[in-house]
Amino acid sequence: LNPKVSAFQRRFVGEVRRCEEMEKTFTFLQQELRGAGRVLGPCPDNPRAPLAREALRVQEQSEQLAQELREVSRNRASLRGRLRELRQYLHVLREGQRFTSLPAPLGSPPRPRALSDREPILDPSLHQDLDRKINFVAGVIHPWRVSAFERLLWRACRGYLVASFVEMPEPMEDPATGESITWVIFLISYWGEQIGQKIRKISDCFHCHVYPYPDSEASRADTMSGLHSQIQDLSVVLEETEQYLAQVLDKVVLALPTWRVQVQKMKAIYLVLNQCSFDVTEKCLIAEVWCPVRDLTQVQDALRQGSYKSGSSVECFVQRIPTSESPPTLIRTNKFTAGFQSIVDAYGVASYQEVNPAPYAIITFPFIFAIMFGDVGHGLLMFLFALWMVLYENSPSLRQASNEIWLTFFEGRYLILLMGAFSIYTGFIYNECFSKATVIFPSAWSVATMANHSSWSSAYLATHPSLTLDPNVTGVFQGPYPFGIDPIWSLATNHLNFLNSFKMKMSVVLGIVHMGFGVLLGVFNHMHFQQRHRLVLELLPEMIFLLALFGYLVFLIFYKWVKFSAADSLVAPSILIHFIDMFLFTSNADNLPLYRGQVPVQTVLVVLALASVPVLLLGTPLYLFCQRRAPRTGRPAVRLGSRWGGSAMGMKWGLTAGAFPMQPEAAGEQEPLLEGQEAGNSVNATKEDVESGGHSPDAEHLDFAEIFMHQAIHTIEYCLGCVSNTASYLRLWALSLAHAQLSEVLWTMVMRNGFVGLSYVGGVVLVPVFAAFAVLTVAILLVMEGLSAFLHALRLHWVEFQNKFYVGAGYKLCPFAFAPDAWE
């Protein structure tokens, strides 16, 4: 309510900054935990937002812990660095002893003089004759820089030095990168101070750690003993520091999850309060929110409790206010209906109080999927997989998986369950189980009758394992099969021809019924939004156009099934040719009529369909034009109520200053802890398609040309869509045949070889054969074919069904709420 006020001038900006400072401290604590290899778990409980005194206590304790961690971490890093340097110095002295050891005392046996890299630099035979002092530079260098370091020393000093390199016995940490590497120890002997200065400068350029190297062996021994004692003392101090650091980190692990949730809740509340406006006296906060009518009493109770707990002398109050803005849509779902509702919402969120297609999609979506996926075996596997997810849906391992594909399957477990159940049903109708027919009931075909009335010889039967079923034989057909398709068809060569005709006509019939049902659902929208003129000017012409053309096609399909039998099937006319002649207003002498007076009936139906187009095109624009020119008595009031779970109301409440423990259902600024805060949906969208679910009774703000253009687009889309949508339902026929043929090919090429092609060895080879068959079945038929059928069923619902009545131009109600798992 204060959009013109800048963010830093709002009432509670200081509190928000305090929360952000605490969040910075929490981030530092979390980084320290991550550096120590500790994982911060979720908050064990759901703490409430802290009061002002509690927030100060949390801030003090967190800053104190952060200060302790900084000091301890600094001391530990300093101790580790000092200990690392001492150990490097000790290794340098130890390795240097091999090169600079003094000669043996008099009377001892002479040492062998073998030529070796480990030979002492000070030759005992020349030690007495040395007249100038030998100096040393010792230290450690990174192993990657050794070769360049050695070349530069040789070129700069012209060979007036002796350099020795050896790897350190143990790896140590690199202070720059933190990696564990094996350093290289170098010892350089030289004569002359000028050469020494060059060597030290080059060592500094290569970031070498140079250590003092005593000249005498006694001083080196004393230095090494001193280093041993210092290393032991530092190790004890470092161990105690590590223990103290672990104790501080334990405190952080216990307190940080609760602190983060509390501060984030407090920050979210202050952000919402910053959006409220003050009244004149500046003692009351005013907030305008959307609230479902059903939850109004809960909001009042929450405000009453907030006033009591805050100790305010003035209670909060709620007042309904009228509004012309389009309310958000709230559709209450449970774990069963959430998957189906998400399918509808992916197309578009329902406009306010518009008919929701999700309840009908609970049945139609799995059924249309099952028409394309009809197989008892495949449907049973899908059903069992979904049933396992449903039975163990409360398992943390299933819910908290990080695989996005798995979570998609898990969220749609009830959808997969119904798709598998419906696929089992349609599989029994198609009589297919892994492409093989099941003989549940005795076959209604008498093959013996066919053999008696034919000239089949033994040689003919031996060369024709599959026979063509001819129903035009007396006595061959003994009655209809009780349920589904007779299994005898699976042995016939004309099996595919029979299923082609059956599934194609079934797809057309189901598609027209599905589209007609979608058109009829528009009745509820027109009646609810008090637009009864659309029943006559839009719904009626749409139904006449659909039924006069494609409803008549369904009538022809059923009439031909009833009228013609196997005896006169050869003279039965073609429905497709009749349907084409219907649009051409002609008759074909080669294609006999189905019934008497067929041509006049078809002419009347086409005329009715064509006559409905101008009514659909001009009816609504002319009606709105006449309504606008007529004198108006008043503006309709704002409608409040509950319908389809999506009713909302605008209301206003007042809050005394400082009283904020309530949880208002308002759209706050985007924060990670706030659940459902979506960007891009604005309550300021007041277009005609959004208001009243695209059925706004007030079209005064629209120009007549715009209304006519909108209606013309709708008319063209509907009339052409009836043709294309009817053809689109033929995908039910195509994918059903494709699934059946893929399943049959997989059985014939894999499993059949293990049964009939390998004689006695087949029992042994059947194990890997069945494994290959199972893998291919799951990968190709269940996953790939299942995904294909799912996408086609999704398209049929979005394009062919929902566009007949569903606008989907609304936006969700995103209430102010604290997500239970905001911190991951």
XYZ file of N, CA and C in Angstrom, residues 395-613:
657
model
N 8.252 -42.891 3.042
C 9.647 -43.240 3.288
C 10.543 -42.046 2.987
N 11.430 -41.668 3.911
C 12.313 -40.511 3.640
C 13.233 -40.735 2.451
N 13.649 -41.985 2.213
C 14.555 -42.234 1.093
C 13.893 -41.958 -0.244
N 12.578 -42.148 -0.338
C 11.866 -41.865 -1.586
C 11.577 -40.381 -1.732
N 11.230 -39.725 -0.641
C 10.851 -38.315 -0.711
C 12.052 -37.387 -0.857
N 13.174 -37.741 -0.263
C 14.321 -36.851 -0.220
C 15.389 -37.206 -1.247
N 14.997 -37.959 -2.285
C 15.959 -38.295 -3.330
C 16.336 -37.035 -4.111
N 17.561 -37.006 -4.590
C 18.058 -35.832 -5.318
C 17.899 -35.954 -6.823
N 17.482 -37.123 -7.311
C 17.312 -37.316 -8.744
C 16.027 -36.649 -9.199
N 16.144 -35.714 -10.129
C 14.967 -34.958 -10.571
C 13.983 -35.842 -11.332
N 14.490 -36.781 -12.137
C 13.600 -37.678 -12.882
C 12.813 -38.560 -11.920
N 13.488 -39.051 -10.887
C 12.789 -39.888 -9.921
C 11.718 -39.091 -9.189
N 12.016 -37.856 -8.812
C 11.026 -37.038 -8.113
C 9.814 -36.762 -8.997
N 10.032 -36.636 -10.313
C 8.902 -36.445 -11.224
C 7.993 -37.663 -11.213
N 8.575 -38.854 -11.267
C 7.763 -40.076 -11.183
C 7.054 -40.164 -9.835
N 7.767 -39.797 -8.772
C 7.179 -39.951 -7.439
C 6.010 -38.989 -7.233
N 6.127 -37.764 -7.724
C 5.031 -36.814 -7.574
C 3.791 -37.246 -8.351
N 3.998 -37.963 -9.451
C 2.847 -38.432 -10.231
C 2.511 -39.887 -10.000
N 2.753 -40.388 -8.786
C 2.549 -41.816 -8.518
C 1.081 -42.218 -8.641
N 0.160 -41.363 -8.211
C -1.259 -41.720 -8.315
C -1.716 -41.647 -9.773
N -1.160 -40.744 -10.541
C -1.468 -40.693 -11.965
C -0.979 -41.960 -12.660
N 0.242 -42.403 -12.350
C 0.775 -43.638 -12.936
C -0.039 -44.835 -12.478
N -0.518 -44.807 -11.228
C -1.329 -45.910 -10.717
C -2.613 -46.064 -11.525
N -3.301 -44.967 -11.788
C -4.533 -45.043 -12.569
C -4.247 -45.383 -14.027
N -3.158 -44.871 -14.572
C -2.828 -45.211 -15.950
C -2.557 -46.705 -16.091
N -1.872 -47.301 -15.100
C -1.655 -48.741 -15.147
C -2.941 -49.535 -14.998
N -3.831 -49.093 -14.091
C -5.098 -49.798 -13.897
C -5.969 -49.725 -15.150
N -6.055 -48.548 -15.771
C -6.854 -48.423 -16.988
C -6.222 -49.194 -18.138
N -4.898 -49.278 -18.177
C -4.241 -50.057 -19.233
C -4.543 -51.541 -19.093
N -4.671 -52.016 -17.868
C -5.070 -53.414 -17.670
C -6.472 -53.638 -18.217
N -7.357 -52.688 -17.982
C -8.743 -52.810 -18.463
C -8.787 -52.817 -19.993
N -8.143 -51.855 -20.628
C -8.140 -51.829 -22.090
C -7.358 -52.998 -22.672
N -6.364 -53.498 -21.924
C -5.650 -54.682 -22.382
C -6.551 -55.902 -22.441
N -7.462 -56.032 -21.485
C -8.436 -57.125 -21.542
C -9.404 -56.933 -22.706
N -9.749 -55.682 -23.011
C -10.626 -55.439 -24.157
C -9.913 -55.815 -25.453
N -8.639 -55.381 -25.617
C -7.870 -55.755 -26.798
C -7.433 -57.215 -26.770
N -7.525 -57.835 -25.595
C -7.097 -59.218 -25.383
C -5.621 -59.366 -25.739
N -4.798 -58.545 -25.087
C -3.365 -58.578 -25.313
C -2.644 -58.579 -23.975
N -1.719 -59.525 -23.827
C -0.859 -59.592 -22.651
C 0.541 -59.920 -23.152
N 1.396 -58.912 -23.202
C 2.707 -59.047 -23.835
C 2.544 -59.537 -25.272
N 1.564 -58.992 -25.967
C 1.228 -59.252 -27.377
C 0.563 -60.611 -27.602
N 0.339 -61.383 -26.569
C -0.306 -62.691 -26.734
C -1.739 -62.624 -26.210
N -2.651 -63.292 -26.922
C -4.055 -63.321 -26.524
C -4.258 -64.313 -25.383
N -5.161 -63.973 -24.468
C -5.493 -64.836 -23.336
C -6.884 -65.422 -23.558
N -7.019 -66.716 -23.325
C -8.295 -67.411 -23.518
C -8.983 -67.492 -22.157
N -9.658 -66.419 -21.802
C -10.389 -66.406 -20.530
C -11.704 -67.157 -20.680
N -12.398 -66.905 -21.776
C -13.645 -67.596 -22.096
C -13.433 -68.424 -23.357
N -14.244 -69.464 -23.584
C -14.123 -70.250 -24.824
C -14.393 -69.374 -26.038
N -13.659 -69.638 -27.099
C -13.809 -68.851 -28.313
C -15.190 -69.064 -28.924
N -15.733 -68.007 -29.498
C -17.053 -68.078 -30.125
C -16.965 -68.422 -31.602
N -15.779 -68.791 -32.088
C -15.599 -69.145 -33.490
C -15.476 -70.665 -33.624
N -16.093 -71.222 -34.643
C -16.015 -72.659 -34.922
C -15.121 -72.842 -36.134
N -13.855 -73.181 -35.871
C -12.924 -73.392 -36.964
C -13.287 -74.647 -37.753
N -13.902 -75.619 -37.076
C -14.303 -76.845 -37.773
C -15.326 -76.556 -38.860
N -16.215 -75.621 -38.586
C -17.202 -75.257 -39.609
C -16.526 -74.645 -40.827
N -15.516 -73.821 -40.581
C -14.773 -73.246 -41.698
C -14.065 -74.337 -42.496
N -13.497 -75.316 -41.794
C -12.793 -76.398 -42.490
C -13.750 -77.261 -43.300
N -14.941 -77.465 -42.773
C -15.914 -78.309 -43.493
C -16.438 -77.621 -44.741
N -16.515 -76.301 -44.735
C -17.054 -75.578 -45.877
C -15.949 -75.086 -46.821
N -14.720 -75.527 -46.605
C -13.609 -75.075 -47.438
C -12.941 -76.272 -48.081
N -12.066 -75.972 -48.970
C -11.326 -77.021 -49.683
C -9.902 -77.113 -49.159
N -9.735 -76.971 -47.846
C -8.389 -77.031 -47.261
C -7.884 -78.469 -47.269
N -6.721 -78.647 -47.774
C -6.088 -79.962 -47.752
C -5.017 -79.986 -46.675
N -4.496 -81.162 -46.437
C -3.435 -81.281 -45.423
C -2.195 -80.497 -45.839
N -1.903 -80.508 -47.130
C -0.745 -79.747 -47.603
C -0.975 -78.249 -47.436
N -2.200 -77.780 -47.653
C -2.500 -76.359 -47.498
C -2.369 -75.930 -46.040
N -2.871 -76.783 -45.141
C -2.769 -76.451 -43.715
C -1.327 -76.490 -43.228
N -0.514 -77.374 -43.812
C 0.885 -77.451 -43.390
C 1.665 -76.215 -43.808
N 1.309 -75.623 -44.907
C 2.034 -74.440 -45.399
C 1.387 -73.134 -44.956
N 0.235 -73.154 -44.313
C -0.452 -71.940 -43.866
C -0.768 -72.071 -42.376
N 0.218 -71.764 -41.517
C -0.052 -71.881 -40.069
C -1.091 -70.878 -39.582
N -1.232 -69.734 -40.264
C -2.240 -68.747 -39.884
C -3.332 -68.738 -40.946
N -4.551 -68.677 -40.498
C -5.697 -68.766 -41.403
C -6.486 -67.468 -41.369
N -7.150 -67.185 -42.462
C -7.996 -66.006 -42.561
C -9.392 -66.353 -42.067
N -9.863 -65.614 -41.078
C -11.204 -65.867 -40.549
C -12.235 -65.260 -41.491
N -13.166 -66.048 -41.895
C -14.234 -65.593 -42.786
C -15.549 -65.719 -42.037
N -16.088 -64.609 -41.536
C -17.353 -64.715 -40.801
C -18.545 -65.006 -41.709
N -18.379 -64.921 -43.017
C -19.485 -65.153 -43.935
C -19.596 -66.634 -44.285
N -19.588 -67.456 -43.237
C -19.769 -68.901 -43.378
C -20.833 -69.319 -42.378
N -21.798 -70.058 -42.824
C -22.905 -70.436 -41.957
C -22.414 -71.320 -40.815
N -22.713 -70.912 -39.599
C -22.364 -71.698 -38.419
C -20.997 -71.418 -37.845
N -20.189 -70.558 -38.506
C -18.843 -70.300 -37.986
C -18.882 -69.372 -36.775
N -19.869 -68.512 -36.695
C -19.976 -67.567 -35.589
C -21.079 -68.033 -34.649
N -20.724 -68.346 -33.399
C -21.663 -68.922 -32.441
C -22.127 -67.937 -31.380
N -21.876 -66.662 -31.567
C -22.304 -65.663 -30.590
C -21.159 -64.753 -30.216
N -21.447 -63.606 -29.615
C -20.378 -62.654 -29.263
C -19.524 -63.178 -28.118
N -18.262 -62.771 -28.164
C -17.333 -63.101 -27.071
C -17.744 -62.299 -25.833
N -17.730 -62.906 -24.626
C -18.284 -62.212 -23.434
C -17.610 -60.864 -23.142
N -16.288 -60.776 -23.300
C -15.604 -59.527 -22.925
C -14.368 -59.378 -23.783
N -14.298 -58.288 -24.544
C -13.125 -58.013 -25.341
C -13.179 -58.680 -26.698
N -12.004 -58.820 -27.294
C -11.868 -59.382 -28.638
C -11.583 -60.872 -28.525
N -12.214 -61.624 -29.383
C -12.051 -63.081 -29.386
C -10.593 -63.445 -29.619
N -10.010 -64.347 -28.809
C -8.589 -64.694 -28.976
C -8.291 -65.387 -30.292
N -9.316 -65.895 -30.994
C -9.052 -66.578 -32.253
C -8.495 -65.625 -33.305
N -8.734 -64.309 -33.116
C -8.237 -63.337 -34.085
C -6.714 -63.266 -34.080
N -6.084 -63.611 -32.973
C -4.616 -63.546 -32.926
C -3.954 -64.567 -33.832
N -4.721 -65.590 -34.283
C -4.169 -66.614 -35.164
C -4.487 -66.351 -36.631
N -5.262 -65.302 -36.902
C -5.711 -65.059 -38.271
C -4.754 -64.114 -38.982
N -4.665 -64.274 -40.311
C -3.823 -63.387 -41.097
C -4.462 -62.019 -41.289
N -5.789 -61.945 -41.185
C -6.471 -60.649 -41.301
C -6.701 -60.007 -39.943
N -5.848 -60.370 -38.980
C -5.966 -59.806 -37.619
C -5.770 -58.291 -37.648
N -4.759 -57.834 -38.388
C -4.462 -56.406 -38.418
C -5.548 -55.620 -39.144
N -6.114 -56.189 -40.185
C -7.192 -55.498 -40.903
C -8.403 -55.298 -40.000
N -8.717 -56.318 -39.222
C -9.862 -56.204 -38.323
C -9.618 -55.135 -37.251
N -8.415 -55.157 -36.617
C -8.133 -54.186 -35.557
C -8.012 -52.773 -36.116
N -7.535 -52.638 -37.370
C -7.454 -51.311 -37.981
C -8.819 -50.643 -38.025
N -9.783 -51.360 -38.552
C -11.124 -50.781 -38.663
C -11.729 -50.518 -37.300
N -11.536 -51.461 -36.389
C -12.133 -51.323 -35.051
C -11.546 -50.125 -34.300
N -10.214 -50.012 -34.242
C -9.585 -48.954 -33.456
C -9.729 -47.588 -34.111
N -9.762 -47.533 -35.434
C -9.925 -46.247 -36.097
C -11.296 -45.658 -35.795
N -12.333 -46.449 -35.942
C -13.681 -45.946 -35.678
C -13.891 -45.671 -34.193
N -13.289 -46.499 -33.340
C -13.374 -46.254 -31.902
C -12.726 -44.926 -31.539
N -11.589 -44.595 -32.173
C -10.908 -43.336 -31.880
C -11.766 -42.145 -32.280
N -12.411 -42.230 -33.428
C -13.260 -41.120 -33.880
C -14.443 -40.941 -32.937
N -15.063 -42.030 -32.538
C -16.231 -41.947 -31.647
C -15.838 -41.351 -30.300
N -14.767 -41.863 -29.708
C -14.352 -41.353 -28.406
C -13.897 -39.897 -28.497
N -13.237 -39.528 -29.593
C -12.792 -38.152 -29.739
C -13.946 -37.170 -29.839
N -14.966 -37.504 -30.603
C -16.108 -36.596 -30.734
C -16.888 -36.515 -29.429
N -16.998 -37.624 -28.720
C -17.667 -37.594 -27.407
C -16.874 -36.721 -26.434
N -15.556 -36.847 -26.465
C -14.706 -36.056 -25.573
C -14.826 -34.564 -25.879
N -14.802 -34.203 -27.169
C -14.930 -32.792 -27.531
C -16.329 -32.262 -27.203
N -17.354 -33.065 -27.463
C -18.715 -32.633 -27.123
C -18.892 -32.404 -25.640
N -18.251 -33.239 -24.827
C -18.319 -33.038 -23.374
C -17.636 -31.742 -22.975
N -16.524 -31.419 -23.645
C -15.846 -30.153 -23.351
C -16.698 -28.954 -23.708
N -17.411 -29.020 -24.822
C -18.292 -27.912 -25.195
C -19.413 -27.761 -24.173
N -19.971 -28.872 -23.693
C -21.064 -28.807 -22.722
C -20.606 -28.240 -21.385
N -19.339 -28.424 -21.040
C -18.859 -27.862 -19.777
C -18.895 -26.338 -19.782
N -18.907 -25.743 -20.984
C -19.032 -24.302 -21.043
C -20.346 -23.782 -20.511
N -21.374 -24.653 -20.397
C -22.669 -24.244 -19.837
C -22.486 -23.725 -18.419
N -21.661 -24.397 -17.627
C -21.480 -24.000 -16.234
C -20.820 -22.623 -16.135
N -19.861 -22.355 -17.016
C -19.241 -21.027 -17.015
C -20.249 -19.946 -17.373
N -21.045 -20.162 -18.418
C -22.011 -19.149 -18.851
C -23.083 -18.916 -17.789
N -23.533 -19.977 -17.163
C -24.570 -19.829 -16.133
C -24.020 -19.138 -14.891
N -22.806 -19.478 -14.497
C -22.261 -18.916 -13.262
C -21.950 -17.439 -13.418
N -21.426 -17.046 -14.559
C -21.048 -15.655 -14.762
C -22.192 -14.811 -15.318
N -23.416 -15.344 -15.261
C -24.612 -14.598 -15.656
C -24.500 -14.097 -17.102
N -24.055 -14.961 -17.963
C -23.949 -14.630 -19.387
C -24.802 -15.607 -20.183
N -26.069 -15.556 -19.944
C -26.990 -16.502 -20.566
C -27.087 -16.277 -22.076
N -26.749 -15.076 -22.547
C -26.792 -14.862 -23.993
C -25.773 -15.730 -24.719
N -24.691 -16.103 -24.050
C -23.689 -16.942 -24.678
C -24.171 -18.374 -24.837
N -25.178 -18.778 -24.042
C -25.762 -20.104 -24.243
C -26.411 -20.204 -25.615
N -27.065 -19.123 -26.049
C -27.791 -19.127 -27.323
C -26.881 -18.709 -28.471
N -26.028 -17.742 -28.232
C -25.246 -17.169 -29.310
C -23.905 -17.863 -29.536
N -23.430 -18.655 -28.577
C -22.150 -19.340 -28.745
C -22.275 -20.848 -28.542
N -22.817 -21.256 -27.390
C -22.852 -22.689 -27.085
C -23.748 -23.445 -28.065
N -24.925 -22.922 -28.344
C -25.846 -23.614 -29.247
C -25.287 -23.726 -30.663
N -24.766 -22.655 -31.276
C -24.151 -22.836 -32.610
C -22.969 -23.798 -32.601
N -22.178 -23.788 -31.519
C -21.049 -24.722 -31.448
C -21.529 -26.166 -31.419
N -22.556 -26.455 -30.623
C -23.068 -27.816 -30.558
C -23.714 -28.227 -31.884
N -24.445 -27.296 -32.529
C -25.058 -27.620 -33.826
C -23.984 -27.927 -34.860
N -22.934 -27.121 -34.899
C -21.860 -27.346 -35.860
C -21.173 -28.686 -35.601
N -20.902 -28.995 -34.351
C -20.199 -30.240 -34.021
C -21.063 -31.463 -34.283
N -22.325 -31.414 -33.846
C -23.183 -32.594 -33.975
C -23.696 -32.775 -35.399
N -23.968 -31.662 -36.103
C -24.503 -31.797 -37.457
C -23.484 -32.431 -38.392
N -22.210 -32.202 -38.140
C -21.185 -32.773 -39.006
C -20.576 -34.040 -38.407
N -19.932 -33.909 -37.287
C -19.179 -35.037 -36.742
C -20.036 -35.929 -35.852
N -21.061 -35.369 -35.245
C -22.020 -36.242 -34.571
C -22.742 -37.143 -35.549
N -22.998 -36.611 -36.738
C -23.622 -37.431 -37.788
C -22.661 -38.525 -38.240
N -21.358 -38.224 -38.232
C -20.374 -39.256 -38.577
C -20.412 -40.409 -37.570
N -20.566 -40.103 -36.310
C -20.693 -41.150 -35.296
C -21.959 -41.963 -35.531
N -23.045 -41.273 -35.888
C -24.297 -41.989 -36.192
C -24.108 -42.944 -37.356
N -23.380 -42.516 -38.394
C -23.148 -43.396 -39.534
C -22.336 -44.622 -39.139
N -21.368 -44.438 -38.250
C -20.544 -45.577 -37.819
C -21.406 -46.614 -37.106
N -22.208 -46.175 -36.165
C -23.042 -47.124 -35.422
C -24.133 -47.714 -36.321
N -24.664 -46.898 -37.216
C -25.723 -47.407 -38.097
C -25.185 -48.490 -39.024
N -23.974 -48.282 -39.537
C -23.398 -49.299 -40.412
C -23.094 -50.578 -39.640
N -22.638 -50.456 -38.382
C -22.395 -51.652 -37.564
C -23.690 -52.442 -37.354
N -24.788 -51.740 -37.177
C -26.062 -52.422 -36.898
C -26.713 -52.922 -38.183
N -26.642 -52.131 -39.244
C -27.383 -52.434 -40.458
C -26.790 -53.594 -41.235
N -25.458 -53.633 -41.359
C -24.821 -54.604 -42.229
C -24.155 -55.693 -41.394
N -24.316 -56.935 -41.866
C -23.724 -58.096 -41.215
C -22.649 -58.674 -42.110
N -22.120 -59.820 -41.712
C -21.056 -60.434 -42.506
C -21.565 -60.907 -43.857
N -22.850 -61.196 -43.951
C -23.386 -61.710 -45.217
C -23.361 -60.653 -46.309
N -23.681 -59.418 -45.979
C -23.722 -58.371 -46.988
C -22.622 -57.327 -46.775
N -21.519 -57.739 -46.148
C -20.444 -56.785 -45.879
C -19.729 -56.354 -47.148
N -19.751 -57.181 -48.172
C -19.059 -56.832 -49.407
C -19.764 -55.719 -50.165
N -21.055 -55.558 -49.940
C -21.802 -54.503 -50.639
C -22.043 -53.304 -49.739
N -21.457 -53.314 -48.525
C -21.667 -52.194 -47.607
C -20.987 -50.948 -48.149
N -21.651 -49.789 -48.121
C -21.059 -48.565 -48.670
C -19.964 -48.027 -47.753
N -19.155 -47.130 -48.296
C -18.065 -46.506 -47.542
C -18.569 -45.258 -46.829
N -18.325 -45.199 -45.534
C -18.754 -44.033 -44.755
C -17.944 -42.802 -45.143
N -16.676 -42.982 -45.397
C -15.817 -41.841 -45.716
C -16.272 -41.155 -47.012
N -16.635 -41.965 -48.021
C -17.098 -41.374 -49.285
C -18.427 -40.654 -49.072
N -19.325 -41.236 -48.274
C -20.583 -40.563 -47.963
C -20.320 -39.232 -47.256
N -19.346 -39.208 -46.370
C -19.057 -37.986 -45.606
C -18.482 -36.902 -46.524
N -17.665 -37.326 -47.495
C -17.131 -36.349 -48.451
C -18.245 -35.833 -49.364
N -19.097 -36.740 -49.843
C -20.223 -36.315 -50.688
C -21.180 -35.413 -49.936
N -21.244 -35.545 -48.642
C -22.124 -34.701 -47.835
C -21.728 -33.229 -47.948
N -20.435 -32.959 -47.965
C -19.984 -31.572 -48.081
C -20.109 -31.054 -49.521
N -20.064 -31.980 -50.478
C -20.158 -31.582 -51.884
C -21.600 -31.528 -52.385
N -22.563 -31.910 -51.549
C -23.988 -31.936 -51.910
C -24.212 -32.808 -53.145
N -23.530 -33.922 -53.211
C -23.689 -34.844 -54.333
C -23.890 -36.250 -53.797
N -24.151 -37.154 -54.715
C -24.284 -38.567 -54.375
C -23.493 -39.377 -55.378
N -22.938 -40.489 -54.935
C -22.113 -41.358 -55.762
C -22.916 -42.613 -56.091
N -23.080 -42.868 -57.376
C -23.881 -44.036 -57.773
C -23.198 -45.336 -57.406
N -21.863 -45.330 -57.379
C -21.145 -46.563 -57.014
C -21.195 -46.834 -55.518
N -21.461 -45.819 -54.719
C -21.527 -45.967 -53.263
C -22.996 -45.892 -52.840
N -23.572 -47.057 -52.550
C -25.000 -47.124 -52.250
C -25.316 -46.356 -50.976
N -26.508 -45.760 -50.878
C -26.895 -45.058 -49.648
C -27.120 -46.025 -48.499
N -26.903 -45.509 -47.292
C -27.090 -46.332 -46.100
C -28.564 -46.475 -45.751
N -29.349 -45.450 -45.996
C -30.774 -45.491 -45.681
C -31.505 -44.579 -46.661
N -32.813 -44.672 -46.657
C -33.621 -43.868 -47.561
C -33.588 -42.395 -47.140
N -33.567 -41.536 -48.114
C -33.570 -40.106 -47.840
C -32.285 -39.602 -47.223
N -31.192 -40.298 -47.506
C -29.918 -39.914 -46.896
C -29.423 -38.565 -47.413
N -29.561 -38.318 -48.707
C -29.051 -37.078 -49.292
C -29.785 -35.853 -48.752
N -31.130 -35.833 -48.675
C -31.786 -34.659 -48.082
C -31.395 -34.422 -46.628
N -31.263 -35.513 -45.864
C -30.881 -35.358 -44.457
C -29.494 -34.732 -44.350
N -28.567 -35.225 -45.167
C -27.213 -34.682 -45.121
C -27.191 -33.236 -45.581
N -28.031 -32.877 -46.553
C -28.083 -31.489 -47.018
C -28.563 -30.571 -45.914
N -29.610 -31.017 -45.186
C -30.129 -30.200 -44.088
C -29.079 -30.024 -42.999
N -28.340 -31.078 -42.702
C -27.331 -30.984 -41.650
C -26.200 -30.039 -42.039
N -25.766 -30.083 -43.292
C -24.702 -29.175 -43.723
C -25.180 -27.738 -43.696
N -26.446 -27.514 -44.137
C -26.991 -26.161 -44.102
C -27.064 -25.656 -42.661
N -27.506 -26.517 -41.728
C -27.549 -26.108 -40.322
C -26.156 -25.756 -39.805
N -25.160 -26.570 -40.174
C -23.803 -26.295 -39.710
C -23.283 -24.984 -40.285
N -23.566 -24.733 -41.575
C -23.108 -23.485 -42.173
C -23.865 -22.286 -41.613
N -25.145 -22.488 -41.299
C -25.927 -21.386 -40.746
C -25.492 -21.031 -39.336
N -24.918 -21.972 -38.622
C -24.473 -21.689 -37.254
C -23.201 -20.840 -37.233
N -22.467 -20.821 -38.346
C -21.221 -20.055 -38.373
C -21.475 -18.553 -38.283
